[in-house]
Tab-separated table of C-alpha atoms in Angstrom:
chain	number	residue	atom	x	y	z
A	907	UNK	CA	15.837	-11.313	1.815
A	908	UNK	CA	14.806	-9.708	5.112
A	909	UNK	CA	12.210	-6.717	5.329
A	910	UNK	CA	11.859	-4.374	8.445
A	911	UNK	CA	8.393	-3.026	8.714
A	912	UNK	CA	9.543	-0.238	11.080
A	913	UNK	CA	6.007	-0.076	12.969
A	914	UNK	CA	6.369	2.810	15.765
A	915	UNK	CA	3.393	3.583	18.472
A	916	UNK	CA	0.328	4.944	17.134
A	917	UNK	CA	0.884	3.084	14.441
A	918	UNK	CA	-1.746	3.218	11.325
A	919	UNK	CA	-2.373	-0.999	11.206
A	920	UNK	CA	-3.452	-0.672	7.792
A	921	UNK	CA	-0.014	0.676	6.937
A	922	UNK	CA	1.872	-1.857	8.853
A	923	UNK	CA	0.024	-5.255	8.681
A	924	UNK	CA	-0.653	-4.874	4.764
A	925	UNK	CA	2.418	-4.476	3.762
A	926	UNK	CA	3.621	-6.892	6.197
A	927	UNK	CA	0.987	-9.716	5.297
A	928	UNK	CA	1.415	-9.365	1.467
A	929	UNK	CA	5.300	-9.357	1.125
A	930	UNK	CA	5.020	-12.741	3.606
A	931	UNK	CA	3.310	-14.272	0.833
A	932	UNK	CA	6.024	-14.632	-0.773
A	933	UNK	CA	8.268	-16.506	2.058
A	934	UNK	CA	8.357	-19.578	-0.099
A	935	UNK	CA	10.465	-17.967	-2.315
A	936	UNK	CA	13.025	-16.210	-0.059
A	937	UNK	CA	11.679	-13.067	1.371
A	938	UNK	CA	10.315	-12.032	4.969
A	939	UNK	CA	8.856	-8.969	6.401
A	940	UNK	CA	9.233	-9.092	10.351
A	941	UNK	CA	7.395	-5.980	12.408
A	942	UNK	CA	10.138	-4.040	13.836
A	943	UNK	CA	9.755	-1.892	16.863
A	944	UNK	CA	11.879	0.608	19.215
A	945	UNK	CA	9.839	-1.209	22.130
A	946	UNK	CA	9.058	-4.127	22.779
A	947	UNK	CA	5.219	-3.603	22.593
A	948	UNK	CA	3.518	-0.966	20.291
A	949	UNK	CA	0.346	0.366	20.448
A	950	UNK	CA	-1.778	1.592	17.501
A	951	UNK	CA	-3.777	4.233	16.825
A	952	UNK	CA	-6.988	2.251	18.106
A	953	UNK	CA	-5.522	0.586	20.634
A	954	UNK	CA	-4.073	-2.355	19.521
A	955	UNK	CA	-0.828	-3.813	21.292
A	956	UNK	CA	1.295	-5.660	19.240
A	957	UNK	CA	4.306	-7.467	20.102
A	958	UNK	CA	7.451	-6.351	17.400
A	959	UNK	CA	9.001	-9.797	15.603
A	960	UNK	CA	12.851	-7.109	15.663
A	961	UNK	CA	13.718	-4.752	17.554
A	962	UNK	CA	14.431	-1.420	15.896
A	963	UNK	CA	18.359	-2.312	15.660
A	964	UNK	CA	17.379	-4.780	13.038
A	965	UNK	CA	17.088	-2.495	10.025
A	966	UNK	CA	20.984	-2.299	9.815
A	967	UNK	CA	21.134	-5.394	8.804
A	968	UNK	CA	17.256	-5.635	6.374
A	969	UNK	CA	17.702	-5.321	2.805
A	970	UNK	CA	14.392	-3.648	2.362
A	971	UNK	CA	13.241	-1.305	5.553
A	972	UNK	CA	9.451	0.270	5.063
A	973	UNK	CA	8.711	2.579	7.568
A	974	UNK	CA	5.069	3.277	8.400
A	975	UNK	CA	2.805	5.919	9.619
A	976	UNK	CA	0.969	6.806	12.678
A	977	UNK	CA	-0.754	9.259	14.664
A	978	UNK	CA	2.963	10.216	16.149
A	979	UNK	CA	5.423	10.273	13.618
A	980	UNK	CA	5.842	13.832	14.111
A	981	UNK	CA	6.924	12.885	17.685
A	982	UNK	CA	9.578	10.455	16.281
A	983	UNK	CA	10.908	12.837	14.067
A	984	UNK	CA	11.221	15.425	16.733
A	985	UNK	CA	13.341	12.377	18.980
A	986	UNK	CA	17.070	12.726	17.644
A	987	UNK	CA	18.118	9.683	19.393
A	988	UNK	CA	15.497	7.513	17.822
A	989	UNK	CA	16.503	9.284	14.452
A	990	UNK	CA	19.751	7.906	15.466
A	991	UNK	CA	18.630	4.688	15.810
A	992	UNK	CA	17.614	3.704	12.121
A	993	UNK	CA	20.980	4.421	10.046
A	994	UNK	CA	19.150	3.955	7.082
A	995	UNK	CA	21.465	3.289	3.757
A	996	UNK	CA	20.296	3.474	0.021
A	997	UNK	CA	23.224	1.933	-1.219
A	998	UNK	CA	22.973	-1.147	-0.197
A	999	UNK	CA	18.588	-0.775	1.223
A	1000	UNK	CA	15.587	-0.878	-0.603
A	1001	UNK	CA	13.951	2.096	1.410
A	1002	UNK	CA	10.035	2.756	1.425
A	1003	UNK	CA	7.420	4.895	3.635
A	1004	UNK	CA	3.809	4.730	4.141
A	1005	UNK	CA	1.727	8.067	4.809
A	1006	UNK	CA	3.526	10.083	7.377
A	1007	UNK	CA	6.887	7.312	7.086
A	1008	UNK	CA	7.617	10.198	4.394
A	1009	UNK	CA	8.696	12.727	7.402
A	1010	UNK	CA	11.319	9.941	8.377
A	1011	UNK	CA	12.513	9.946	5.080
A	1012	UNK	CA	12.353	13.484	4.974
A	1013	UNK	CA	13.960	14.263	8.056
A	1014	UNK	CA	17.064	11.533	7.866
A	1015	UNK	CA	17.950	13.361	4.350
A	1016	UNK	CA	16.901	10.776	1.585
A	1017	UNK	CA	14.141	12.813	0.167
A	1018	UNK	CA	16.391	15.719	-1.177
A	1019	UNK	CA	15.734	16.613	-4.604
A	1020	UNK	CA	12.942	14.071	-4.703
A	1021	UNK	CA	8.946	14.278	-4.974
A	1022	UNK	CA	7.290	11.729	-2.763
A	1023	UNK	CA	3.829	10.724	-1.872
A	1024	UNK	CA	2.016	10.927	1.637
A	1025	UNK	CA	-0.976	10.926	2.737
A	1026	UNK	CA	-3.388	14.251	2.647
A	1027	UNK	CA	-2.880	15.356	6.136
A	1028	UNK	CA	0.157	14.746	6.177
A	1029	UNK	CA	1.148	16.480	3.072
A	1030	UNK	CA	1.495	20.373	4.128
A	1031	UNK	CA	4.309	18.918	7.269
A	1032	UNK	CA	6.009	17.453	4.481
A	1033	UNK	CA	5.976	20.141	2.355
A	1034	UNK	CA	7.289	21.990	5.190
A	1035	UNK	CA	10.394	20.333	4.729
A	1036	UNK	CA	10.750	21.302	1.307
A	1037	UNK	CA	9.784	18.076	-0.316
A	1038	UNK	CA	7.120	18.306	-3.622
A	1039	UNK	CA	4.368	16.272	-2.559
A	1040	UNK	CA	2.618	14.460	-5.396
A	1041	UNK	CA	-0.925	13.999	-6.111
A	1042	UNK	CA	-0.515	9.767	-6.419
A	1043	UNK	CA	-0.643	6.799	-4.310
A	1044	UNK	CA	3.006	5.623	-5.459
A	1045	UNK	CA	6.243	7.185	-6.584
A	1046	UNK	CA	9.856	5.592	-6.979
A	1047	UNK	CA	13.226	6.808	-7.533
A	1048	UNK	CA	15.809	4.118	-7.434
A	1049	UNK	CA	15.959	2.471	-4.596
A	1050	UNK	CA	13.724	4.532	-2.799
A	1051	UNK	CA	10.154	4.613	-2.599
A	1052	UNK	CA	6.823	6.635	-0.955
A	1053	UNK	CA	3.177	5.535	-1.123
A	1054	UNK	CA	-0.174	7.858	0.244
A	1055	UNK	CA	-2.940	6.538	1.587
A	1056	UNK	CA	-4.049	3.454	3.686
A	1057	UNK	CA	-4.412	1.034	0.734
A	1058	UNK	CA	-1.464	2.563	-1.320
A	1059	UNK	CA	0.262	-0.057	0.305
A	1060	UNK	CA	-0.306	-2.298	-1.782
A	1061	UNK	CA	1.934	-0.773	-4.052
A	1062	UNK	CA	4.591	-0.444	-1.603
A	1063	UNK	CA	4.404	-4.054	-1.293
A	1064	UNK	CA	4.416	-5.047	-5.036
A	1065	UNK	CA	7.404	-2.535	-5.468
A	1066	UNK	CA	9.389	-4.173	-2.648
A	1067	UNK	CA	8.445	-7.859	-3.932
A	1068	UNK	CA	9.152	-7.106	-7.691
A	1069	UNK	CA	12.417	-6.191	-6.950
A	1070	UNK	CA	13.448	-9.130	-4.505
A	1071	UNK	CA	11.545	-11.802	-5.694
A	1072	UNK	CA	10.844	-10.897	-9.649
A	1073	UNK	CA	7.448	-9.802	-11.460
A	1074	UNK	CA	5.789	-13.308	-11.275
A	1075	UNK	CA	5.783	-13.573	-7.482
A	1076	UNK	CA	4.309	-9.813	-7.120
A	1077	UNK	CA	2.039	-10.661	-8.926
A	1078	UNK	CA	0.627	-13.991	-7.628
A	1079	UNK	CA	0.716	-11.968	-3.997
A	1080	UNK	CA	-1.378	-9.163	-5.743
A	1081	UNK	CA	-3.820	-11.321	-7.216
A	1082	UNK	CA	-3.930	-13.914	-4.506
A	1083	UNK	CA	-5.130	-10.589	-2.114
A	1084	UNK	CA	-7.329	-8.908	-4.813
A	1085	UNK	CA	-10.895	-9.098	-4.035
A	1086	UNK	CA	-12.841	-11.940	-5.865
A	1087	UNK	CA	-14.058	-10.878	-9.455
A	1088	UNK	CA	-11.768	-7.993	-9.723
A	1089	UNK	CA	-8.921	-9.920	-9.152
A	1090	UNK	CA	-7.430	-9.131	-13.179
A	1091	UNK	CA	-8.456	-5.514	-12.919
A	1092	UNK	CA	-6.790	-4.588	-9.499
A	1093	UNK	CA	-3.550	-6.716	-10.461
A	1094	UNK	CA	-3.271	-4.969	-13.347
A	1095	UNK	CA	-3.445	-1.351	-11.973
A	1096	UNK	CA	-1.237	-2.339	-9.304
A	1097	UNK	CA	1.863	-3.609	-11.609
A	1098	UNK	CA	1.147	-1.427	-14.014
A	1099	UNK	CA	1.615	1.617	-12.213
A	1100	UNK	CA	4.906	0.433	-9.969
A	1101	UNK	CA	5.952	-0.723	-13.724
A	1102	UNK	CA	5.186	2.650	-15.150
A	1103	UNK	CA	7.315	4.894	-12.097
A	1104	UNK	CA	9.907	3.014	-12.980
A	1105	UNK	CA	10.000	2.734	-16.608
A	1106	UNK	CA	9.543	6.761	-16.631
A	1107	UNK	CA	12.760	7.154	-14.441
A	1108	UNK	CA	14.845	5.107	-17.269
């Protein structure tokens, strides 16, 4: 299984690298996140240059695409021809954002109909767009999903590794991250909550 952390410039690294670093936990058994880019080098928000592992074309051809947030994603939403670039399908994807990754979603047409999450600045633009912004860190409907807040990606993470590697190996990653004696208690929100989106959609 092959994930595309779509990671544009001005990229939030919280947003990117978390999600990234957790689901790559789980390599041994079967799935990768690779940092996708339109360019060949990104800068973040503070600076930081990163090298993309994909170039953007490769989220035709991930199974799971999570696209993250920045200090320009209104800029990318306002660039039809990088729009164009990420033909995004939920037949066949798992498809999550991260923060402002919501306006992607949003903007490409798979958030019709559906409350998401995002983070608080973020939220009015989004709600701008007709979308019903909820007041959590994690919401899923089928095979798409939207997280708010920096560390909400955590849960963006388990939801994408629950459903390509199975329950057990989400959890290991979750716990294995977890900081040291709270390691039950954070685990336990975590997978409870992605647990309880779904189970409430069923």
């Amino acid at each position: 299984m092959q994930v595309a952390v779509v990671t544009f410039d001005g990229f939030n690294e919280l947003d990117s690298f978390i999600a990234s670093a957790l689901i790559n936990r789980a390599r041994a058994h079967g799935v990768t996140a690779y940092i996708t880019t339109p360019t060949p080098v990104v800068t973040s928000m503070n600076g930081v240059e990163v090298t993309g592992q994909r170039p953007l074309d490769f989220v035709a051809e991930a199974d799971v695409v999570l696209l993250g947030s920045g200090i320009k994603t209104r800029d990318v939403v306002a660039d039809d021809t990088l729009l164009a670039r990420l033909p995004l399908d939920p037949a066949r994807q798992l498809i999550g954002s991260q923060c402002s990754g919501a306006l992607v979603l949003a903007h490409l047409g798979l958030l019709a109909g559906r409350p998401a999450c995002t983070d608080t600045i973020t939220r009015p633009w989004l709600e701008e767009c007709g979308v019903t912004v909820l007041d959590a860190p994690f919401h899923a409907e089928g095979g798409i999903a939207t997280a708010g807040g920096c560390l909400a990606s955590v849960y963006l993470a388990a939801w994408t590794l629950l459903h390509t590697v199975g329950e057990a190996a989400a959890w290991g990653v979750i716990e294995y991250a977890a900081p040291v004696g709270e390691k039950q208690e954070i685990v336990q929100r975590v997978m409870s909550r992605v647990r309880a989106v779904e189970a409430a959609l069923h």
